[in-house]
Short mmCIF file of C-alpha atoms and ligand atoms in Angstrom, two decimals:
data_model
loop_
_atom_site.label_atom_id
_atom_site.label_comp_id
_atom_site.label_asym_id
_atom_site.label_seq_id
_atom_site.Cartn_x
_atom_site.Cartn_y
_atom_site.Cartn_z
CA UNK A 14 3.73 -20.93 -16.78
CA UNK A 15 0.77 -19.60 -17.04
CA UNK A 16 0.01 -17.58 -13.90
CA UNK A 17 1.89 -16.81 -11.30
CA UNK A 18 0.73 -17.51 -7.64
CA UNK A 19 1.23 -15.78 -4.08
CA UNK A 20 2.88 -18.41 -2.18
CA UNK A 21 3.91 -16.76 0.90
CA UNK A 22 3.06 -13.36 2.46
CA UNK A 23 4.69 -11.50 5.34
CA UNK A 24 4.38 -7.96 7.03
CA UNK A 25 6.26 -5.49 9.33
CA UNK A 26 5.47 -2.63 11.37
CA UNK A 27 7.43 -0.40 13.22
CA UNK A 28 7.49 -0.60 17.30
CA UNK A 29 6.53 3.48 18.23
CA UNK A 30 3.00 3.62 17.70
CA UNK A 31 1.65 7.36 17.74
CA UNK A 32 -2.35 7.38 18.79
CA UNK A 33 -4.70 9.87 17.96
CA UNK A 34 -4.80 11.32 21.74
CA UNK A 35 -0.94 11.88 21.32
CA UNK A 36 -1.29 13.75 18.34
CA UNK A 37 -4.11 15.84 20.14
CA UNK A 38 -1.19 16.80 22.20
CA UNK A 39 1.23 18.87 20.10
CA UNK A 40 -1.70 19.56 16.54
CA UNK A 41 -5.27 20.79 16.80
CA UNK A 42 -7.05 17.66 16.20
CA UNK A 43 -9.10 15.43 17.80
CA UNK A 44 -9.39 12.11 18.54
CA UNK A 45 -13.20 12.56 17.54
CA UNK A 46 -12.83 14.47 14.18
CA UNK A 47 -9.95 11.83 13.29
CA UNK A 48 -11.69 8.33 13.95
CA UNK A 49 -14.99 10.05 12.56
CA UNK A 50 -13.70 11.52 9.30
CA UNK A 51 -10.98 8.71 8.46
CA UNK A 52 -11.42 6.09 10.86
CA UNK A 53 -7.90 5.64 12.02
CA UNK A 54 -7.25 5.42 15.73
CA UNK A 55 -3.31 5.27 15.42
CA UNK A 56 -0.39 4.74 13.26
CA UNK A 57 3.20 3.52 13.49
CA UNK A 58 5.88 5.43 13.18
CA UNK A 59 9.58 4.64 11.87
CA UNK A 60 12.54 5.21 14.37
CA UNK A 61 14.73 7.87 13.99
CA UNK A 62 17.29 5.47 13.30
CA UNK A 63 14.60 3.43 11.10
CA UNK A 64 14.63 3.03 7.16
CA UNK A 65 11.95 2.43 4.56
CA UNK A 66 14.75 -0.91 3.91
CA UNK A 67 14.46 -1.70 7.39
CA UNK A 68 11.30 -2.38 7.32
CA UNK A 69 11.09 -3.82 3.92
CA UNK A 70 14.10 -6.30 4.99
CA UNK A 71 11.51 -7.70 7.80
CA UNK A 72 8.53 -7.90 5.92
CA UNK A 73 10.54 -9.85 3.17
CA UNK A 74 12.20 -12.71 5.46
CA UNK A 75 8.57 -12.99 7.12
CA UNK A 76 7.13 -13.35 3.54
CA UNK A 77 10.39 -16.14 2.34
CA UNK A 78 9.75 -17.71 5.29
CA UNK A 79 5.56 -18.05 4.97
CA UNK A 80 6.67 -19.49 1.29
CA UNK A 81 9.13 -21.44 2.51
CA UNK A 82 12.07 -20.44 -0.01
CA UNK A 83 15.48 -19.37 0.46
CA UNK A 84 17.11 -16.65 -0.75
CA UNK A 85 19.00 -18.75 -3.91
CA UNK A 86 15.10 -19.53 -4.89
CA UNK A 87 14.49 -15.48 -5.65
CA UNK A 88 14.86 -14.42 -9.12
CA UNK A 89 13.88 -10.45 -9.09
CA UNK A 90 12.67 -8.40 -6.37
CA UNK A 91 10.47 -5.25 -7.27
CA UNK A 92 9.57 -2.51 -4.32
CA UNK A 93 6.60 0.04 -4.21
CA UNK A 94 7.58 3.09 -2.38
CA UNK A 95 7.69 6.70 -2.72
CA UNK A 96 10.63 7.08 0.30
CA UNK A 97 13.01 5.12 -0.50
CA UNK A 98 15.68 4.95 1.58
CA UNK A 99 18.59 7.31 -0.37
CA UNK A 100 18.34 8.89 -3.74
CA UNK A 101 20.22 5.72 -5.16
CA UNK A 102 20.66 2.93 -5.11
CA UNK A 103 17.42 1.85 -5.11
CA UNK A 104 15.89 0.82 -2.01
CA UNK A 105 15.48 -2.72 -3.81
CA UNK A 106 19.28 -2.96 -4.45
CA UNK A 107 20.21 -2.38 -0.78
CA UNK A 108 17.86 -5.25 -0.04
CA UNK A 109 18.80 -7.75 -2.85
CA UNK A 110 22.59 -8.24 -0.87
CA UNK A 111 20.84 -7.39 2.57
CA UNK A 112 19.04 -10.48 1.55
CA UNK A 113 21.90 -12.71 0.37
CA UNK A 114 19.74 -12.87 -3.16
CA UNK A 115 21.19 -13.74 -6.08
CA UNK A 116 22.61 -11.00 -7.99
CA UNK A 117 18.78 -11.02 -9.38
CA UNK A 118 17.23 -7.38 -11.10
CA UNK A 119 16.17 -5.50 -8.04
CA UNK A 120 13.97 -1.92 -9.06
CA UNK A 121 11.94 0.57 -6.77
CA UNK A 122 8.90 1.43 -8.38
CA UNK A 123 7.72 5.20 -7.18
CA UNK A 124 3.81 5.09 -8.02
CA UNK A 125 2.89 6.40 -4.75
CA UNK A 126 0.15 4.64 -2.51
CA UNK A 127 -0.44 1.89 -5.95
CA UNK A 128 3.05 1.32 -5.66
CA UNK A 129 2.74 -2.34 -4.53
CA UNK A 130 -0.19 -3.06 -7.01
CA UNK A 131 2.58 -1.41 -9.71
CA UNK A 132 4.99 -3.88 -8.60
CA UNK A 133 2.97 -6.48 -8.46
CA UNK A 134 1.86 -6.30 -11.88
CA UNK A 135 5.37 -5.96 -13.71
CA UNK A 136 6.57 -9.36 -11.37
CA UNK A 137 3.47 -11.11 -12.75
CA UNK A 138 4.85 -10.42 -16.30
CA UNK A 139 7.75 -11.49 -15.63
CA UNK A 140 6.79 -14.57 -14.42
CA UNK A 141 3.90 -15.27 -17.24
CA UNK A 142 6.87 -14.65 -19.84
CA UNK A 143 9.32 -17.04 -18.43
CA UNK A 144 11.82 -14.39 -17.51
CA UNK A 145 11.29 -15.19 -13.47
CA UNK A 146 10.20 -18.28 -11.72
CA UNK A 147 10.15 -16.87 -8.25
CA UNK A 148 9.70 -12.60 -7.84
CA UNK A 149 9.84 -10.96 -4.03
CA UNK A 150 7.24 -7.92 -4.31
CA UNK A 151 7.57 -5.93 -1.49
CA UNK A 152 5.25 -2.58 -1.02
CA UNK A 153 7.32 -0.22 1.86
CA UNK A 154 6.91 3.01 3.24
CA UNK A 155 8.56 5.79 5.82
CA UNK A 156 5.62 8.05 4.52
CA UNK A 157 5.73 9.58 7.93
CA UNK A 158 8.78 11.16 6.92
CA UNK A 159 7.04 13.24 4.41
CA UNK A 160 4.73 14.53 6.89
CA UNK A 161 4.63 18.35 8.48
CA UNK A 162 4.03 17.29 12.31
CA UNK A 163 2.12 21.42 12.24
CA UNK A 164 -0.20 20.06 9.05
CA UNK A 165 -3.43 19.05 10.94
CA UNK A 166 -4.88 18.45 7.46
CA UNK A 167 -2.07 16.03 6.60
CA UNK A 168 -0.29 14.61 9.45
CA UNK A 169 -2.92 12.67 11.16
CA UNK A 170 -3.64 10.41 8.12
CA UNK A 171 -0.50 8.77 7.67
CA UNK A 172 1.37 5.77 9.12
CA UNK A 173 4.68 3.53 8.41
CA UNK A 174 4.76 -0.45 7.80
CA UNK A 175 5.94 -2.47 4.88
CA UNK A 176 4.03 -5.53 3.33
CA UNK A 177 5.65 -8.60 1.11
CA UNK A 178 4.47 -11.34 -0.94
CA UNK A 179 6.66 -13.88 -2.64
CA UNK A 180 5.16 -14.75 -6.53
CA UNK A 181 5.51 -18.34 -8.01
CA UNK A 182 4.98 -19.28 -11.50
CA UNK A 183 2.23 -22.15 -11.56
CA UNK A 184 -0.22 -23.72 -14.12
CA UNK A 185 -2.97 -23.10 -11.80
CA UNK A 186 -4.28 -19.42 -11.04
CA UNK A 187 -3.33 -17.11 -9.52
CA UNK A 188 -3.14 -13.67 -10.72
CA UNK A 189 -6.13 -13.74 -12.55
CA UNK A 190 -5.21 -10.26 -14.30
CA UNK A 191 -3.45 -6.60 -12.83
CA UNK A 192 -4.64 -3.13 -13.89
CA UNK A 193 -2.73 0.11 -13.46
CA UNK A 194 -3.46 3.13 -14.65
CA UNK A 195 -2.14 6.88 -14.05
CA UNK A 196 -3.48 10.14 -14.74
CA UNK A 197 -0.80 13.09 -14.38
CA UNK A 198 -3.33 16.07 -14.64
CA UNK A 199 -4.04 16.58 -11.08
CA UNK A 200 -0.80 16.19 -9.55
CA UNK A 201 -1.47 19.27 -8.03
CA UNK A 202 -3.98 17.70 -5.65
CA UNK A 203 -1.13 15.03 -3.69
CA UNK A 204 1.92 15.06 -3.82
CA UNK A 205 5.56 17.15 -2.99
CA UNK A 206 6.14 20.34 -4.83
CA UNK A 207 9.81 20.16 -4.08
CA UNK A 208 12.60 17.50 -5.20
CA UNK A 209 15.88 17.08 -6.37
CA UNK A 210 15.28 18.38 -9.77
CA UNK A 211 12.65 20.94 -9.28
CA UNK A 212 15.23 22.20 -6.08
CA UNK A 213 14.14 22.39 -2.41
CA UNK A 214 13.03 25.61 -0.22
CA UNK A 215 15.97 26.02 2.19
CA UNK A 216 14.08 28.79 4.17
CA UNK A 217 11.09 26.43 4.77
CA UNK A 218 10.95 23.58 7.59
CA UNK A 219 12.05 20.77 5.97
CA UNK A 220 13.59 22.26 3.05
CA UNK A 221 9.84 22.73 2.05
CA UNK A 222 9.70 18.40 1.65
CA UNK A 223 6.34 17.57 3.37
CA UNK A 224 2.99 16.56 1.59
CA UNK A 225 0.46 18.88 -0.16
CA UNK A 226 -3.01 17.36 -0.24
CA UNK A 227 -6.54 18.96 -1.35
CA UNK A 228 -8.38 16.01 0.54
CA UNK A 229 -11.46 16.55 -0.29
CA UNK A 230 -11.01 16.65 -4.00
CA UNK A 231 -8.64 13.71 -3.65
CA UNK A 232 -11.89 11.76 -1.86
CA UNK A 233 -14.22 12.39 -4.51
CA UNK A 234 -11.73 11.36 -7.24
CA UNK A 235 -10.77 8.15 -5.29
CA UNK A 236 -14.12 6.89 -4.82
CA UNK A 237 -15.15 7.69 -8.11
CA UNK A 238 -11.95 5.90 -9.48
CA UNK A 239 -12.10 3.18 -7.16
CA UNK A 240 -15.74 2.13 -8.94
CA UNK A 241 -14.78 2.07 -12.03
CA UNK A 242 -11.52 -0.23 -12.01
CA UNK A 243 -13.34 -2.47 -9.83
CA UNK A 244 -15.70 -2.88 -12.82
CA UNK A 245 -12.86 -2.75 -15.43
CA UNK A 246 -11.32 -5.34 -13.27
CA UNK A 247 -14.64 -8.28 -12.86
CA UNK A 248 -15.40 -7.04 -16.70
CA UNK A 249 -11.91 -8.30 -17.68
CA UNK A 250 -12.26 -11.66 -16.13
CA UNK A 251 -16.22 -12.15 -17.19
CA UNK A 252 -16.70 -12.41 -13.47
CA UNK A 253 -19.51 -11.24 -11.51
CA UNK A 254 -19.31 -8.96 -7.75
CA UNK A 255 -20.92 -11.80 -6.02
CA UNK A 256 -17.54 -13.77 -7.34
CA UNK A 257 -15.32 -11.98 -5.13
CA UNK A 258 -15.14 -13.44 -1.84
CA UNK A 259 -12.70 -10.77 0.26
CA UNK A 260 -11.83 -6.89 -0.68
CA UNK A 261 -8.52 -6.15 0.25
CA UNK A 262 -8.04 -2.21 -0.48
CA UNK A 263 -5.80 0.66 0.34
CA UNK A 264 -6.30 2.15 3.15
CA UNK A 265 -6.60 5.97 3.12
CA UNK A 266 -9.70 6.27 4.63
CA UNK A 267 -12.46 3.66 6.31
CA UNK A 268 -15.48 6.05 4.28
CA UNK A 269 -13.86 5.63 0.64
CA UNK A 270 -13.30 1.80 1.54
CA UNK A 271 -16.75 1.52 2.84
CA UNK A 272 -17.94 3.18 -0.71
CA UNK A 273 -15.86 0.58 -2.63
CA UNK A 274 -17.24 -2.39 -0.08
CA UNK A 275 -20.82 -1.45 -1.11
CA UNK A 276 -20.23 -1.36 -4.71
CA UNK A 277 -19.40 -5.02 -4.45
CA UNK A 278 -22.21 -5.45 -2.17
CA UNK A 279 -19.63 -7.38 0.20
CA UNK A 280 -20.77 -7.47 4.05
CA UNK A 281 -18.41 -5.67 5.95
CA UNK A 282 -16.84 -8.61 7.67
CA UNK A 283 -15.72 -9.60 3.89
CA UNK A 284 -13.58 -6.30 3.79
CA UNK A 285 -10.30 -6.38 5.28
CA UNK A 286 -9.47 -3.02 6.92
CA UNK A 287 -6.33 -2.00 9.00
CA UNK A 288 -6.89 1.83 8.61
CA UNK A 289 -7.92 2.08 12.10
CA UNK A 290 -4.44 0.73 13.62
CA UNK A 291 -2.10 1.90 10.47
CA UNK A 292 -3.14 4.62 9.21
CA UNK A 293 -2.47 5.32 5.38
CA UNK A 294 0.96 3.45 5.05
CA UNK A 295 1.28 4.11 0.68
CA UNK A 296 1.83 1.56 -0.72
CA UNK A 297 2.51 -0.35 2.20
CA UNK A 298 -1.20 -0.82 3.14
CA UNK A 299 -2.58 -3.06 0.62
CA UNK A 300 0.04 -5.93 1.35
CA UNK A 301 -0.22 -5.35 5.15
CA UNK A 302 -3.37 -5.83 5.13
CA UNK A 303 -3.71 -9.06 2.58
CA UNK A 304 -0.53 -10.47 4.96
CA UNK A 305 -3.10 -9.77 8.46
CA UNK A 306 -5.84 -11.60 6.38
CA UNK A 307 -3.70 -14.59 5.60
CA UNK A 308 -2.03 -15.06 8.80
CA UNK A 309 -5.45 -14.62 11.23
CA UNK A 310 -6.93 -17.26 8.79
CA UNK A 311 -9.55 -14.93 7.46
CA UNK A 312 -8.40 -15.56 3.90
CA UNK A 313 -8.27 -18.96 2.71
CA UNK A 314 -6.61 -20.96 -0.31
CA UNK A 315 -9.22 -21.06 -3.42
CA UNK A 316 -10.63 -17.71 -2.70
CA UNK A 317 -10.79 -15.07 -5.19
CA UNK A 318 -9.55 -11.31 -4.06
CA UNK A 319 -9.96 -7.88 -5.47
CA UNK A 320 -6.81 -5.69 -4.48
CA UNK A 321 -6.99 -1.75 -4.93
CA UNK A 322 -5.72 1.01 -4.84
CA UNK A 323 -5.36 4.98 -5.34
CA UNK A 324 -2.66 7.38 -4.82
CA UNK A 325 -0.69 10.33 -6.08
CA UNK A 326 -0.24 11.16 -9.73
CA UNK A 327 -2.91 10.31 -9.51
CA UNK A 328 -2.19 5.93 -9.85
CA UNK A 329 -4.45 3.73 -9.58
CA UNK A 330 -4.37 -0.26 -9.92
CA UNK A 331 -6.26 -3.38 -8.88
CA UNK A 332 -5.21 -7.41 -8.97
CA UNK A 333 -7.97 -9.95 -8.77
CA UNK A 334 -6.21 -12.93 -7.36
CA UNK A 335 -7.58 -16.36 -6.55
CA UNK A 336 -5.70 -16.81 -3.71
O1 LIG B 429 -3.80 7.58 -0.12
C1 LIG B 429 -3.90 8.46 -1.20
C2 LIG B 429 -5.24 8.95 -1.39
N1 LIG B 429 -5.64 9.81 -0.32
C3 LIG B 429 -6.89 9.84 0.02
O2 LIG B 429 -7.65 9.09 -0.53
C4 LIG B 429 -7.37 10.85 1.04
C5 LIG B 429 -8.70 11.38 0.61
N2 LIG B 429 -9.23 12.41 1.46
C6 LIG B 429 -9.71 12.18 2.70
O3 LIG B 429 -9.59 11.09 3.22
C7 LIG B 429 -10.46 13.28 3.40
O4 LIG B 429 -10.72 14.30 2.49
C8 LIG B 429 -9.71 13.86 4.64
C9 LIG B 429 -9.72 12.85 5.76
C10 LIG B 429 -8.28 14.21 4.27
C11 LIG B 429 -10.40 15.12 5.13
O5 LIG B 429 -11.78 14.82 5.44
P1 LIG B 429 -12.94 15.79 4.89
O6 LIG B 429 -14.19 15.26 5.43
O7 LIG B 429 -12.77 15.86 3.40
O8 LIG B 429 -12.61 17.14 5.61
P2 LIG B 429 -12.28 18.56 4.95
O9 LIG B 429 -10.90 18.58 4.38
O10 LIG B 429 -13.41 18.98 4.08
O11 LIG B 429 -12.29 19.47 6.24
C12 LIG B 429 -13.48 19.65 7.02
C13 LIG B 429 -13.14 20.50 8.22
C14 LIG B 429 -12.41 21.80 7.89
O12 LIG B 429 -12.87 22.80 8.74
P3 LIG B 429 -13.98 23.86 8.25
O13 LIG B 429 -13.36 24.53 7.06
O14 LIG B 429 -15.19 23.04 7.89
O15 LIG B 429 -14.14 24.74 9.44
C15 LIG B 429 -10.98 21.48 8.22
O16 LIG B 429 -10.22 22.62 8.56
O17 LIG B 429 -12.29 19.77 9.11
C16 LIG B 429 -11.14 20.58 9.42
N3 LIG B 429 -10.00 19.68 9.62
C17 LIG B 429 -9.70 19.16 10.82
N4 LIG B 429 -10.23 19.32 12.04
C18 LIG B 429 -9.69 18.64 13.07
C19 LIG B 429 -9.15 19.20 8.70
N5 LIG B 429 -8.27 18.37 9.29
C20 LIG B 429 -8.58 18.33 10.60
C21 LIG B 429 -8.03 17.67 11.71
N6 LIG B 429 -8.61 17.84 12.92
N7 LIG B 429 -6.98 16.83 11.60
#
């Protein structure tokens, strides 16, 4: 096969849903400085009793369902997150007999907020080799559980959901091509700075496990980043930005998705954004958002889409699909 083609897409999000007025309640925010600076209204928010596979598990069966394939029809299943659900097994593992898949490889890929665009990109090889006809590329995240609640830089930015596409191999595209990239030198700027190897802070909240971001650096890196790969990624496929009919990108914030909009000179309507009622879900976002698209018939067969995203490490990645 030559390509391999998203034949079904499916999405979950938790029930609690935490809005910027209740967060005014118990952090010194507001529901101005959020919506104006980021451009999220709310978030959901895992369960107590809620995993990262819990959600994954829904926004799979919505995704085999949408493609219309049964378990027996899944040859690997790959999942983007950075909170997986226990140390090990993987998150992906739990799901593969959750599932009732064949005893198929499963792997969690940790690549932060490009985790699904990671994923995505080793199930495409797989399938352009010959090695899988059929991949299950799930992008899931309890990110909230990362978050310090008393971190008013952090903890209104982030949300929970999980996102699923199922992968065919096909003669026609398709995956047109997948870019990832990663660039350890300013892990500093997002990220944890505890873990099981480096050891935890018993003393702190937490055991010190909560996210450290410089934001603003972090913006100006992202949108910087963001520009080139979307070149890298229409220079790769001799295509041209007036090629590109939707932009489905992470969503951190609505301003460095409104930079990467007007780079391809797309109208905003031709932008798919769910920042505003997810908040920044890791690498849960992009395949949320591409699985809203589908579903409210926004996104039609035959249409070519440019995928992105940037995250901790710092990652990046992008997948120009003709959908
Ligand atoms: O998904 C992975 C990649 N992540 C990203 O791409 C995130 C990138 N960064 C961002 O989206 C933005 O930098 C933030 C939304 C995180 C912050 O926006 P900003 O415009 O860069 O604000 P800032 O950090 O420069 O802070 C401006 C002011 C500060 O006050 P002073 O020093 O000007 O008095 C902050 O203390 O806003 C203050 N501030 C807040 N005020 C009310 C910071 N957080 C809040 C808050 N509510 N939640």
């Amino acid at each position: 096969m030559k390509y391999s083609k998203i034949i079904g897409t499916g999405s979950y999000l938790p029930e609690k849903i935490l809005t910027n007025a209740d967060l005014e309640k118990f952090v010194d925010t507001s529901d101005q400085w959020i919506r104006e600076r980021t451009g999220i209204r709310q978030r959901h928010v895992t369960a107590d009793d809620e995993t990262t596979g819990d959600l994954a598990y829904q926004a799979a069966l919505r995704a085999m369902e949408a493609a219309e394939v049964e378990p027996g029809d899944i040859d690997l299943i790959i999942l983007g997150t950075t909170t997986p659900d226990v140390i090990f097994p993987s998150t992906a593992s739990l799901l593969q007999n959750r599932l009732g898949l064949p005893h198929v490889g499963a792997m969690d890929v940790n690549a932060a907020c490009t985790g699904f665009l990671y994923a995505l990109s080793i199930a495409d090889k797989w399938i352009r080799v010959g090695d899988a006809r059929r991949a299950l590329v799930i992008g899931a995240e309890s990110i909230t559980r990362l978050v310090d609640w008393d971190d008013r830089q952090t903890c209104v930015l982030f949300g929970d959901g999980a996102g699923a596409v199922v992968i065919e191999g096909s003669d026609e595209p398709g995956i047109l091509s997948t870019h990832i990239h990663a660039n350890g030198e300013h892990a500093g700027l997002l990220g944890t700075d505890v873990g099981v190897s480096a050891g935890f802070r018993q003393e702190e909240k937490n055991c010190g496990i909560s996210i450290q971001m410089k934001g603003n650096e972090v913006f100006k890196v992202a949108v910087r980043t963001l520009s080139r790969i979307v070149d890298e990624t229409l220079e790769a496929n001799g295509m041209d930005r007036s090629d590109v009919d939707w932009l489905i990108p992470h969503q951190a914030n609505l301003r460095i998705i409104s930079a990467t909009g007007k780079k391809l000179a797309l109208p905003d309507e031709r932008v798919v954004v769910t920042v505003d009622r997810h908040g920044n879900t890791s690498a849960a976002s992009v395949p949320l958002a591409l699985d809203e698209a589908v579903r409210d018939g926004r996104i039609q067969r035959g249409e070519v889409l440019l995928l992105e995203a940037f995250g901790g490490g710092f990652t990046w990645g992008s997948a120009l699909v003709r959908y």
